[in-house]
Amino acid sequence: MTNNQIATVFEQIADLLEFQGANAFRVRAYRNAARVIGDSTESLDRVVDGSEDPVKELQAIEGIGKDLAEKIETLVRTGALPMLVELQAQVPASVLAILRVPGLGPKKAATLFKELHVQSLADLRKACDEHRVRELKGFGAKTEETILRGLETAETADKRLLWAVADERVQAIREHLQGVPGLVRLEPAGSYRRGRETIGDLDFLAVASDPNPAMDRLAAHPEVALVLARGETKMSVRLNEGLQVDLRVVPEDSFGAAWQYFTGSKDHNVVLRGMAKDRGLKINEWGVYRGEKKIAGATEEDVYATLDLPCFLPEIREARQEFEWAKQGALPRLLEVEDMVGDLHMHTTATDGTATIAEMIAAAQARGLKYIAITDHSKRVTMANGLNADRLVEHWDHIEAAAAKFKGITVLKGVECDILEAGGLDLDDDVLSAADWVVASVHYGQSQPRERITARILEALENPHVDAIAHPTGRLLNKRKAYEVDLEAVFDAAAKYGKFLELNANPQRLDLDDVACAAAKRRGIPIVISTDAHSVVGLGCMRYGVLQARRAGLTKEDVVNTRAWRDVKRLMDGS
Ligand code: DGT
Ligand code: CA
Ligand code: CA
Ligand code: ZN
């Protein structure tokens, strides 16, 4: 358990006690403890583990009495605290969300609960909208407005941020901190560095001769809404949109160990710690130790080398297959953006895209692509102005005419054919047979039961004119869950009929996800990574798809559109 996690527990206890109207002294004791623990550079986890009498040792920390020391010990040893569990049982869970609304302390939350029966964020919004909040004693119109603004933050704070959005924040923060006096190095860690599809919070590591200028600069970032905590070498801030950013300044000779530790994943680190223990070594964020002697820490390579391990690329540090691969000396050489030479799913103004055929071709060529498929929607997708057979054939003529004006790029006549709710495809076989490339996908009837929706996709895979299934699970991150498709059955059918499955590179889709892509690879099913671009900018999504593919351990060979188009065709023909 990290100090931060322990501090959070005490902070929650303080909030809940205050909400219940407990003695102010008692509340303050927990809040103080939370602050002291959050600021402490000494890992309490280690104090407890390394001491004969942790309760006594913990009491040496300012503000920690016997009672708190015992609670810390319990927390570290069991990962939970009965007192918190009890308090949480007494207060409705929805009320806890209210406590996290910026500008609304536990006291005010208690008043809202008692006077207006506000029990959830939705209740609170309603009460504000109806101006009932400003009527309360001690609130007023100003407070009501503050709460309304805080609500926006709270409503998004529970969501994890898309990697692509986090990436923008990372670049902005890097730029903002550039040239800070004494700052030698600044690197992102955590799930962002591992390329996870969504990010809980951002973790930065720095090396600096003096931590303060970097912290001052971060605090002054225009998007920073709040400094949550600041210690000697560590600070946490919250951005306006709710994202938390942690910055830790570490000594240069520990940088590698810290970067490794804070990159995670936690599960990966647990395996590492076990391996270190087996060799009589100790590994933590400061370095690798044999007894008292530090034997590595400056670089990640050094750290891994003490365990005879390669420096794993961050994307595969998930305790899935990487240790097995390392043991067998069979680490995959992961796919790279530069390997991608084609893009086989995109839209134009003929349906719901914003760019013309010619604009898409020019933009793809500027990106260095050797071939693209224009795959506009079929007629069932009415909200996208989908094409019927006649319009599609006409569209293909336009594609041919536009493509004739370009040299060095092949433009394929494709279609994204809808898989109908009742089964079957939205276009007849004779139309589909004239296409160079057909992706089939589900847009309607996504809430059908497992058998129905799976059967529809299997039927599409069986159709000899279908080349790939687009966004096979239909999920939209933070918005919509995957439909109930039986992926194993889809894999079986794709393998049987020699079809491809798409990894849709749109950062909100990333569908298939990393785990599913890895499973598809084990079944020998080629993955096609497509941007599904609806604009020229959308073609830039390829890198998000590649990142997800890397997390799945995919190599150039596993991905269809790293090949020349004539080789893709050969693969489609099963030769
Ligand atoms: P997130 O922020 O939820 O997207 O995921 P992460 O992986 O960035 O997690 P975070 O921010 O809580 O911590 C960053 C890394 O620090 C994590 O990947 C591994 C390391 N770490 C944090 N807490 C612990 C811990 O209690 N034990 C171990 N072994 N590692 C930890
Ligand atoms: Ca994180
Ligand atoms: Ca963090
Ligand atoms: Zn599409």
Coordinates of C-alpha atoms and ligand atoms in Angstrom, one line a residue:
M1 CA 0.0 0.0 0.0
T2 CA 1.4 3.4 -0.9
N3 CA 1.4 6.3 1.4
N4 CA -1.0 8.0 -0.9
Q5 CA -3.5 5.2 -0.6
I6 CA -3.2 5.2 3.2
A7 CA -3.7 9.0 3.2
T8 CA -6.8 8.6 1.0
V9 CA -8.3 6.2 3.5
F10 CA -7.8 8.7 6.3
E11 CA -9.2 11.5 4.2
Q12 CA -12.3 9.4 3.5
I13 CA -12.7 8.7 7.2
A14 CA -12.5 12.4 8.0
D15 CA -15.0 13.2 5.3
L16 CA -17.5 10.6 6.5
L17 CA -17.1 11.5 10.2
E18 CA -17.7 15.2 9.3
F19 CA -20.7 14.3 7.2
Q20 CA -22.1 12.5 10.2
G21 CA -21.5 15.5 12.4
A22 CA -18.7 14.0 14.5
N23 CA -16.6 15.9 16.9
A24 CA -14.4 18.4 15.1
F25 CA -11.3 17.4 17.0
R26 CA -11.6 13.8 15.8
V27 CA -12.2 14.9 12.3
R28 CA -9.1 17.1 12.3
A29 CA -6.9 14.3 13.7
Y30 CA -7.7 12.1 10.6
R31 CA -7.2 15.0 8.3
N32 CA -3.8 15.9 9.8
A33 CA -2.7 12.3 9.6
A34 CA -3.7 12.1 6.0
R35 CA -1.6 15.2 5.2
V36 CA 1.4 14.1 7.1
I37 CA 1.3 10.6 5.6
G38 CA 0.9 12.0 2.1
D39 CA 3.9 14.3 2.5
S40 CA 6.1 11.7 4.1
T41 CA 9.0 10.5 2.0
E42 CA 9.3 7.3 4.0
S43 CA 7.1 4.5 2.8
L44 CA 4.9 3.4 5.7
D45 CA 4.5 0.1 3.9
R46 CA 8.1 -0.5 4.5
V47 CA 8.1 0.8 8.0
V48 CA 5.5 -1.7 8.9
D49 CA 7.1 -4.6 7.1
G50 CA 10.6 -3.9 8.4
S51 CA 9.9 -3.3 12.0
E52 CA 9.5 -5.5 15.1
D53 CA 7.1 -3.1 16.7
P54 CA 5.6 -1.0 13.9
V55 CA 3.0 0.7 16.2
K56 CA 5.8 2.1 18.3
E57 CA 7.8 3.2 15.3
L58 CA 4.9 4.8 13.5
Q59 CA 4.1 6.9 16.6
A60 CA 7.5 8.7 16.0
I61 CA 5.8 10.4 13.1
E62 CA 4.3 13.8 14.0
G63 CA 0.5 13.7 14.4
I64 CA 0.3 9.9 14.6
G65 CA -0.8 8.5 18.0
K66 CA -1.3 5.0 19.1
D67 CA -4.8 4.6 17.6
L68 CA -3.7 5.9 14.2
A69 CA -0.5 3.8 14.3
E70 CA -2.6 0.7 14.9
K71 CA -4.9 1.6 12.0
I72 CA -2.0 2.1 9.7
E73 CA -0.6 -1.3 10.6
T74 CA -4.0 -2.9 10.0
L75 CA -4.2 -1.1 6.7
V76 CA -0.8 -2.2 5.5
R77 CA -1.2 -5.8 6.6
T78 CA -4.7 -6.4 5.4
G79 CA -5.3 -3.7 2.8
A80 CA -8.5 -2.6 4.5
L81 CA -9.8 -0.9 7.6
P82 CA -13.0 -2.1 9.4
M83 CA -13.7 1.4 10.6
L84 CA -13.9 2.7 7.0
V85 CA -16.1 -0.2 5.9
E86 CA -18.4 0.5 8.8
L87 CA -18.6 4.2 8.1
Q88 CA -19.3 3.5 4.4
A89 CA -22.1 1.2 5.4
Q90 CA -23.7 4.0 7.4
V91 CA -23.6 6.5 4.5
P92 CA -25.3 5.8 1.2
A93 CA -22.7 5.3 -1.6
S94 CA -24.3 7.9 -3.7
V95 CA -23.6 10.5 -1.0
L96 CA -19.9 9.7 -1.2
A97 CA -19.9 11.1 -4.8
I98 CA -21.4 14.4 -3.5
L99 CA -18.5 14.7 -1.0
R100 CA -16.1 14.7 -4.0
V101 CA -17.8 17.7 -5.7
P102 CA -15.3 20.5 -5.6
G103 CA -16.5 23.5 -3.6
L104 CA -18.7 21.2 -1.4
G105 CA -17.3 20.0 1.9
P106 CA -18.8 17.3 4.0
K107 CA -20.5 19.9 6.2
K108 CA -22.4 21.4 3.3
A109 CA -23.1 17.9 1.9
A110 CA -24.6 17.0 5.3
T111 CA -26.9 20.0 5.2
L112 CA -28.1 19.2 1.7
F113 CA -28.8 15.7 2.8
K114 CA -30.7 16.7 5.9
E115 CA -32.6 19.7 4.5
L116 CA -33.2 18.8 0.8
H117 CA -32.7 15.0 0.9
V118 CA -30.0 15.3 -1.7
Q119 CA -28.5 11.7 -2.0
S120 CA -26.8 11.7 -5.4
L121 CA -25.2 13.9 -8.0
A122 CA -28.5 13.8 -9.9
D123 CA -30.4 15.0 -6.8
L124 CA -27.9 17.8 -6.4
R125 CA -28.1 19.0 -9.9
K126 CA -31.9 19.1 -9.7
A127 CA -31.8 21.0 -6.4
C128 CA -29.4 23.6 -7.9
D129 CA -31.4 23.9 -11.1
E130 CA -34.5 24.5 -9.1
H131 CA -32.6 27.1 -7.0
R132 CA -33.5 25.3 -3.8
V133 CA -29.8 25.3 -2.7
R134 CA -29.4 29.0 -2.6
E135 CA -32.3 29.2 -0.1
L136 CA -30.4 27.2 2.5
K137 CA -28.8 28.9 5.4
G138 CA -25.1 29.5 4.7
F139 CA -25.4 28.8 1.0
G140 CA -26.6 31.6 -1.3
A141 CA -26.6 32.1 -5.0
K142 CA -22.8 32.2 -5.3
T143 CA -22.4 28.9 -3.6
E144 CA -25.0 27.4 -5.8
E145 CA -23.1 28.4 -8.9
T146 CA -19.9 27.1 -7.5
I147 CA -21.5 23.8 -6.8
L148 CA -22.9 23.6 -10.3
R149 CA -19.5 24.1 -11.7
G150 CA -18.1 21.6 -9.4
L151 CA -20.7 19.1 -10.5
E152 CA -19.4 19.2 -14.1
T153 CA -16.0 18.2 -12.7
A154 CA -17.4 15.5 -10.4
E155 CA -19.5 14.0 -13.2
T156 CA -16.5 13.4 -15.4
A157 CA -14.0 12.6 -12.6
D158 CA -15.2 9.0 -12.4
K159 CA -14.4 8.3 -16.0
R160 CA -11.0 7.3 -17.1
L161 CA -9.5 9.5 -19.8
L162 CA -8.9 8.2 -23.3
W163 CA -5.2 7.6 -24.0
A164 CA -5.4 9.9 -27.0
V165 CA -6.7 12.8 -24.8
A166 CA -4.1 12.0 -22.1
D167 CA -1.4 12.1 -24.8
E168 CA -2.4 15.7 -25.6
R169 CA -2.1 16.6 -21.9
V170 CA 1.3 14.9 -21.6
Q171 CA 2.6 16.9 -24.5
A172 CA 1.2 20.1 -23.2
I173 CA 2.7 19.5 -19.7
R174 CA 6.1 18.5 -21.2
E175 CA 6.1 21.7 -23.2
H176 CA 5.1 23.8 -20.3
L177 CA 7.9 22.4 -18.1
Q178 CA 10.5 22.8 -20.8
G179 CA 13.5 24.9 -19.8
V180 CA 12.6 25.0 -16.1
P181 CA 15.9 25.8 -14.2
G182 CA 17.6 22.7 -12.9
L183 CA 15.2 20.2 -14.6
V184 CA 17.4 17.5 -16.2
R185 CA 14.8 15.0 -17.2
L186 CA 11.0 14.6 -17.3
E187 CA 9.3 11.4 -18.3
P188 CA 5.7 10.0 -18.2
A189 CA 5.2 6.7 -16.4
G190 CA 2.1 4.7 -15.4
S191 CA -0.6 3.4 -17.6
Y192 CA 0.0 6.3 -20.0
R193 CA 3.5 5.0 -20.8
R194 CA 2.1 1.4 -21.1
G195 CA -0.3 2.7 -23.7
R196 CA -3.4 1.6 -22.0
E197 CA -6.6 2.6 -23.8
T198 CA -7.7 4.7 -20.9
I199 CA -5.8 6.5 -18.1
G200 CA -6.8 6.9 -14.5
D201 CA -4.2 9.5 -13.7
L202 CA -1.0 10.8 -15.2
D203 CA 2.3 10.0 -13.5
F204 CA 5.4 12.1 -14.2
L205 CA 9.0 11.5 -13.0
A206 CA 11.6 14.1 -13.0
V207 CA 15.3 14.5 -12.2
A208 CA 16.1 18.0 -11.0
S209 CA 18.8 19.7 -9.0
D210 CA 16.0 21.5 -7.1
P211 CA 12.4 20.2 -7.2
N212 CA 10.8 23.5 -6.5
P213 CA 11.0 25.4 -9.8
A214 CA 9.4 22.4 -11.6
M215 CA 6.7 22.2 -9.0
D216 CA 6.0 25.9 -9.2
R217 CA 5.8 25.7 -12.9
L218 CA 3.4 22.8 -12.9
A219 CA 1.2 24.6 -10.3
A220 CA 1.1 27.5 -12.7
H221 CA -0.1 25.4 -15.7
P222 CA -3.2 27.2 -17.1
E223 CA -5.2 23.9 -16.9
V224 CA -4.4 23.2 -13.3
A225 CA -7.5 23.8 -11.2
L226 CA -6.2 22.7 -7.8
V227 CA -3.0 21.7 -6.1
L228 CA -4.1 18.6 -4.2
A229 CA -0.8 18.0 -2.3
R230 CA 2.7 19.2 -2.3
G231 CA 5.6 17.8 -0.5
E232 CA 9.4 18.2 -0.8
T233 CA 9.8 15.9 -3.9
K234 CA 6.2 15.1 -4.8
M235 CA 3.1 16.9 -5.9
S236 CA -0.4 16.1 -7.2
V237 CA -2.6 18.5 -9.1
R238 CA -6.0 18.3 -10.6
L239 CA -6.6 19.7 -14.1
N240 CA -9.8 21.5 -14.9
E241 CA -11.3 18.5 -16.6
G242 CA -10.7 16.4 -13.5
L243 CA -7.6 14.6 -14.4
Q244 CA -5.1 14.1 -11.6
V245 CA -1.4 14.6 -12.4
D246 CA 1.4 13.3 -10.1
L247 CA 4.9 14.6 -10.3
R248 CA 7.7 13.0 -8.4
V249 CA 11.3 14.2 -8.4
V250 CA 13.8 11.4 -7.9
P251 CA 17.6 11.3 -7.6
E252 CA 19.4 10.6 -10.8
D253 CA 20.9 7.3 -9.7
S254 CA 17.4 6.0 -8.8
F255 CA 15.7 7.3 -12.0
G256 CA 15.7 3.9 -13.7
A257 CA 14.3 2.1 -10.7
A258 CA 11.6 4.8 -10.1
W259 CA 10.7 4.8 -13.8
Q260 CA 10.4 1.0 -13.8
Y261 CA 8.4 1.1 -10.5
F262 CA 6.0 3.8 -11.5
T263 CA 5.5 2.5 -15.0
G264 CA 4.0 -0.6 -13.5
S265 CA 1.9 -2.4 -14.1
K266 CA 1.4 -3.3 -10.5
D267 CA 1.0 -6.9 -11.5
H268 CA 4.2 -6.9 -13.5
N269 CA 6.0 -5.3 -10.5
V270 CA 4.6 -8.0 -8.2
V271 CA 6.2 -10.7 -10.3
L272 CA 9.5 -8.8 -10.4
R273 CA 9.6 -8.4 -6.6
G274 CA 9.0 -12.2 -6.3
M275 CA 11.8 -12.9 -8.7
A276 CA 14.1 -10.6 -6.8
K277 CA 13.3 -12.2 -3.5
D278 CA 14.1 -15.6 -5.0
R279 CA 17.6 -14.3 -5.7
G280 CA 18.1 -12.7 -2.3
L281 CA 17.6 -9.3 -3.8
K282 CA 15.2 -6.4 -2.9
I283 CA 13.7 -4.2 -5.5
N284 CA 11.9 -0.9 -4.9
E285 CA 11.5 2.5 -6.5
W286 CA 15.0 3.5 -5.3
G287 CA 17.0 0.6 -6.7
V288 CA 17.8 -3.1 -6.5
Y289 CA 19.6 -4.1 -3.3
R290 CA 21.7 -7.0 -2.1
G291 CA 21.5 -6.5 1.6
E292 CA 22.4 -2.9 2.2
K293 CA 24.3 -2.6 -1.1
K294 CA 22.6 -1.0 -4.0
I295 CA 23.4 -2.8 -7.2
A296 CA 21.3 -1.1 -9.8
G297 CA 18.9 1.9 -10.1
A298 CA 20.2 4.5 -12.7
T299 CA 18.5 2.9 -15.7
E300 CA 15.7 0.5 -16.3
E301 CA 18.0 -1.8 -18.3
D302 CA 20.3 -2.1 -15.2
V303 CA 17.3 -2.9 -13.0
Y304 CA 16.0 -5.7 -15.3
A305 CA 19.5 -7.0 -15.9
T306 CA 19.9 -7.8 -12.2
L307 CA 17.2 -10.4 -12.8
D308 CA 18.6 -11.5 -16.1
L309 CA 15.6 -10.0 -17.8
P310 CA 15.4 -7.8 -20.9
C311 CA 14.1 -4.3 -20.6
F312 CA 10.5 -5.0 -21.6
L313 CA 8.8 -2.5 -23.7
P314 CA 6.3 -0.7 -21.5
E315 CA 3.3 -1.8 -23.6
I316 CA 3.8 -5.5 -22.5
R317 CA 4.4 -4.9 -18.8
E318 CA 1.1 -6.4 -17.8
A319 CA 2.2 -9.8 -16.3
R320 CA 0.5 -11.5 -19.2
Q321 CA 3.0 -13.3 -21.5
E322 CA 6.1 -11.2 -21.1
F323 CA 7.9 -13.3 -18.5
E324 CA 7.2 -16.5 -20.5
W325 CA 8.5 -14.9 -23.6
A326 CA 11.6 -13.7 -21.9
K327 CA 12.3 -17.2 -20.5
Q328 CA 12.1 -18.7 -23.9
G329 CA 14.1 -15.9 -25.4
A330 CA 11.2 -15.2 -27.7
L331 CA 10.2 -11.6 -27.2
P332 CA 8.1 -10.5 -30.1
R333 CA 9.4 -7.6 -32.2
L334 CA 6.5 -5.3 -31.8
L335 CA 4.7 -3.7 -34.7
E336 CA 5.6 0.0 -35.4
V337 CA 3.6 2.8 -37.0
E338 CA 6.1 2.9 -39.9
D339 CA 5.2 -0.7 -40.7
M340 CA 1.7 0.3 -41.8
V341 CA 1.4 0.8 -45.5
G342 CA -2.3 0.6 -46.1
D343 CA -5.6 1.7 -44.5
L344 CA -8.6 -0.4 -45.4
H345 CA -11.6 1.4 -43.7
M346 CA -12.5 5.1 -44.3
H347 CA -15.5 7.3 -45.2
T348 CA -16.1 10.2 -47.5
T349 CA -18.7 12.9 -48.1
A350 CA -20.7 10.2 -50.0
T351 CA -21.9 9.1 -46.5
D352 CA -20.9 10.5 -43.2
G353 CA -17.3 11.6 -43.9
T354 CA -16.3 15.3 -44.1
A355 CA -13.7 15.0 -46.9
T356 CA -14.1 14.1 -50.6
I357 CA -12.6 11.0 -52.2
A358 CA -9.7 13.1 -53.7
E359 CA -9.0 14.8 -50.3
M360 CA -8.8 11.4 -48.6
I361 CA -6.5 10.0 -51.3
A362 CA -4.2 13.0 -51.1
A363 CA -4.1 12.9 -47.3
A364 CA -3.3 9.2 -47.2
Q365 CA -0.6 9.6 -49.7
A366 CA 0.9 12.5 -47.7
R367 CA 1.0 10.0 -44.8
G368 CA 3.0 7.6 -46.9
L369 CA 0.3 5.0 -47.5
K370 CA 0.6 2.8 -50.5
Y371 CA -3.1 1.8 -50.7
I372 CA -6.4 2.7 -49.2
A373 CA -9.9 1.3 -49.4
I374 CA -12.8 3.8 -49.5
T375 CA -15.5 2.0 -47.5
D376 CA -18.6 4.1 -47.2
H377 CA -21.7 2.9 -45.4
S378 CA -24.5 0.8 -47.0
K379 CA -28.1 2.0 -47.1
R380 CA -29.3 0.6 -43.8
V381 CA -27.2 3.1 -41.9
T382 CA -29.7 5.8 -42.7
M383 CA -28.3 8.3 -40.2
A384 CA -25.0 8.2 -42.2
N385 CA -26.8 8.6 -45.6
G386 CA -25.8 5.0 -46.4
L387 CA -25.5 4.0 -50.1
N388 CA -27.9 1.7 -51.9
A389 CA -26.6 -0.5 -54.7
D390 CA -27.1 2.1 -57.4
R391 CA -25.4 4.9 -55.5
L392 CA -22.6 2.6 -54.5
V393 CA -21.8 1.6 -58.1
E394 CA -21.9 5.3 -59.0
H395 CA -19.6 6.0 -56.0
W396 CA -17.1 3.4 -57.2
D397 CA -17.0 5.2 -60.6
H398 CA -16.2 8.4 -58.8
I399 CA -13.5 6.6 -56.9
E400 CA -11.9 5.2 -60.1
A401 CA -12.0 8.7 -61.7
A402 CA -10.4 10.4 -58.6
A403 CA -7.8 7.7 -58.2
A404 CA -6.7 8.1 -61.8
K405 CA -5.3 11.5 -60.9
F406 CA -2.9 10.0 -58.4
K407 CA 0.2 8.0 -58.9
G408 CA 1.9 5.6 -56.5
I409 CA -1.2 4.9 -54.4
T410 CA -3.8 2.2 -55.0
V411 CA -7.3 3.1 -54.2
L412 CA -9.7 0.3 -53.6
K413 CA -13.4 0.2 -54.3
G414 CA -14.8 -0.9 -50.9
V415 CA -17.8 -0.8 -48.8
E416 CA -18.7 -1.1 -45.1
C417 CA -21.7 -3.3 -45.4
D418 CA -24.2 -3.4 -42.6
I419 CA -25.0 -6.7 -40.9
L420 CA -28.8 -6.4 -40.7
E421 CA -30.7 -6.9 -37.4
A422 CA -32.6 -9.9 -38.7
G423 CA -29.4 -11.4 -40.2
G424 CA -28.0 -11.2 -43.7
L425 CA -26.2 -8.3 -45.3
D426 CA -27.4 -5.0 -46.5
L427 CA -26.2 -5.5 -50.1
D428 CA -26.7 -8.4 -52.5
D429 CA -23.9 -10.8 -53.4
D430 CA -23.7 -9.6 -57.0
V431 CA -22.9 -6.0 -55.8
L432 CA -20.5 -7.2 -53.1
S433 CA -18.7 -9.4 -55.6
A434 CA -17.8 -6.4 -57.6
A435 CA -16.0 -4.7 -54.6
D436 CA -12.2 -4.9 -54.1
W437 CA -12.7 -5.0 -50.4
V438 CA -15.7 -5.5 -48.1
V439 CA -15.9 -4.9 -44.4
A440 CA -19.0 -6.0 -42.6
S441 CA -20.2 -4.5 -39.3
V442 CA -23.0 -4.3 -36.8
H443 CA -24.6 -0.9 -36.2
Y444 CA -28.2 -1.8 -35.2
G445 CA -29.7 -4.4 -32.9
Q446 CA -26.7 -4.1 -30.5
S447 CA -28.7 -5.1 -27.5
Q448 CA -29.8 -8.5 -28.9
P449 CA -29.0 -11.6 -26.9
R450 CA -25.7 -13.4 -27.3
E451 CA -26.9 -16.1 -29.7
R452 CA -28.7 -13.7 -32.1
I453 CA -25.9 -11.2 -32.4
T454 CA -23.2 -13.9 -32.7
A455 CA -25.2 -15.7 -35.3
R456 CA -25.4 -12.5 -37.4
I457 CA -21.7 -12.1 -37.4
L458 CA -21.0 -15.7 -38.1
E459 CA -23.3 -15.6 -41.1
A460 CA -21.4 -12.5 -42.4
L461 CA -18.1 -14.3 -42.0
E462 CA -19.5 -17.2 -44.0
N463 CA -20.3 -14.9 -46.9
P464 CA -17.5 -15.4 -49.5
H465 CA -17.5 -11.7 -50.4
V466 CA -16.9 -10.4 -46.9
D467 CA -13.2 -9.8 -46.2
A468 CA -13.2 -8.5 -42.6
I469 CA -15.5 -7.7 -39.7
A470 CA -15.1 -4.1 -38.6
H471 CA -15.1 -3.1 -34.9
P472 CA -16.2 -6.6 -33.9
T473 CA -17.5 -5.9 -30.4
G474 CA -19.1 -2.5 -30.9
R475 CA -17.8 -0.9 -27.7
L476 CA -17.3 2.8 -27.3
L477 CA -15.0 3.6 -24.4
N478 CA -16.8 5.4 -21.5
K479 CA -20.0 5.3 -23.5
R480 CA -21.2 1.9 -24.6
K481 CA -20.3 -1.6 -23.6
A482 CA -19.4 -4.2 -26.1
Y483 CA -22.4 -6.2 -27.3
E484 CA -22.8 -9.7 -26.1
V485 CA -20.9 -11.3 -28.9
D486 CA -19.3 -14.7 -28.4
L487 CA -15.8 -13.9 -29.6
E488 CA -14.6 -17.5 -29.4
A489 CA -17.2 -18.4 -32.0
V490 CA -16.2 -15.4 -34.1
F491 CA -12.5 -16.5 -33.9
D492 CA -13.5 -20.1 -34.9
A493 CA -15.4 -18.8 -38.0
A494 CA -12.8 -16.3 -39.0
A495 CA -10.1 -19.1 -38.8
K496 CA -12.4 -21.5 -40.7
Y497 CA -13.2 -19.1 -43.6
G498 CA -9.8 -17.4 -43.7
K499 CA -11.2 -13.9 -42.8
F500 CA -9.6 -11.0 -41.1
L501 CA -10.7 -9.2 -38.0
E502 CA -10.4 -5.4 -37.5
L503 CA -8.6 -3.5 -34.8
N504 CA -10.4 -0.2 -35.2
A505 CA -7.9 2.5 -34.4
N506 CA -10.4 5.2 -33.4
P507 CA -9.3 6.0 -29.8
Q508 CA -12.8 5.7 -28.6
R509 CA -13.2 2.2 -30.1
L510 CA -9.9 0.3 -30.1
D511 CA -11.9 -2.7 -31.0
L512 CA -10.8 -5.5 -30.9
D513 CA -8.9 -4.7 -27.7
D514 CA -5.5 -5.9 -26.7
V515 CA -6.6 -9.1 -25.0
A516 CA -8.8 -10.1 -27.9
C517 CA -6.1 -9.3 -30.5
A518 CA -3.7 -11.5 -28.6
A519 CA -6.3 -14.3 -28.6
A520 CA -6.9 -13.8 -32.3
K521 CA -3.2 -14.1 -32.9
R522 CA -3.0 -17.4 -31.0
R523 CA -5.7 -18.6 -33.4
G524 CA -3.6 -17.5 -36.4
I525 CA -6.2 -14.9 -37.5
P526 CA -4.7 -11.9 -39.3
I527 CA -5.6 -8.5 -37.8
V528 CA -6.3 -5.5 -40.0
I529 CA -5.7 -2.2 -38.3
S530 CA -7.9 0.5 -39.7
T531 CA -8.6 4.2 -38.9
D532 CA -12.3 4.2 -39.9
A533 CA -11.4 7.8 -40.7
H534 CA -14.3 10.2 -41.3
S535 CA -12.0 13.1 -42.1
V536 CA -8.4 13.6 -43.3
V537 CA -7.4 14.2 -39.7
G538 CA -8.9 10.8 -38.8
L539 CA -6.3 9.1 -40.8
G540 CA -3.9 10.0 -38.0
C541 CA -5.6 7.6 -35.7
M542 CA -3.4 4.7 -37.0
R543 CA -0.9 5.2 -34.2
Y544 CA -3.5 4.5 -31.5
G545 CA -4.4 1.2 -33.2
V546 CA -0.7 0.3 -33.4
L547 CA -0.3 1.0 -29.7
Q548 CA -3.1 -1.3 -28.8
A549 CA -1.7 -3.9 -31.2
R550 CA 1.7 -3.6 -29.5
R551 CA 0.0 -4.3 -26.1
A552 CA -1.3 -7.4 -27.7
G553 CA 2.2 -8.5 -28.6
L554 CA 1.5 -8.2 -32.4
T555 CA 4.3 -8.1 -34.8
K556 CA 4.5 -6.8 -38.4
E557 CA 3.7 -10.3 -39.6
D558 CA 0.5 -10.5 -37.6
V559 CA -1.0 -7.5 -39.2
V560 CA -2.5 -7.5 -42.7
N561 CA -2.0 -4.0 -43.8
T562 CA 1.8 -4.0 -43.3
R563 CA 1.9 -6.0 -46.5
A564 CA 1.7 -4.8 -50.1
W565 CA -1.8 -4.9 -51.5
R566 CA -1.1 -7.8 -53.8
D567 CA 0.2 -9.8 -50.8
V568 CA -3.0 -8.9 -48.9
K569 CA -5.0 -10.2 -51.9
R570 CA -3.0 -13.4 -51.8
L571 CA -3.8 -13.8 -48.1
M572 CA -7.5 -13.2 -48.9
D573 CA -7.4 -16.0 -51.4
G574 CA -5.9 -18.2 -48.8
S575 CA -2.6 -18.8 -50.7
Ligands
DGT1 P1 -4.1 4.2 -13.8 O1 -3.5 5.4 -13.3 O2 -5.3 3.7 -13.0 O3 -4.5 4.3 -15.3 O4 -3.0 3.0 -13.7 P2 -1.5 3.1 -13.3 O5 -0.9 1.8 -13.7 O6 -0.9 4.4 -13.9 O7 -1.5 3.1 -11.8 P3 -1.1 4.2 -10.7 O8 -1.2 5.6 -11.2 O9 -1.9 3.9 -9.5 O10 0.4 3.9 -10.3 C1 1.4 4.0 -11.2 C2 2.3 2.8 -11.1 O11 3.0 2.8 -9.9 C3 1.6 1.5 -11.2 O12 1.5 1.0 -12.5 C4 2.6 0.6 -10.4 C5 3.2 1.5 -9.4 N1 2.5 1.3 -8.1 C6 1.6 2.2 -7.6 N2 1.1 1.7 -6.4 C7 1.7 0.5 -6.2 C8 1.7 -0.5 -5.2 O13 1.0 -0.3 -4.2 N3 2.5 -1.5 -5.4 C9 3.3 -1.7 -6.5 N4 4.0 -2.8 -6.6 N5 3.3 -0.8 -7.5 C10 2.6 0.3 -7.3
CA2 CA -1.5 6.5 -13.4
CA3 CA -0.7 8.0 -10.0
ZN4 ZN -16.8 2.8 -40.6

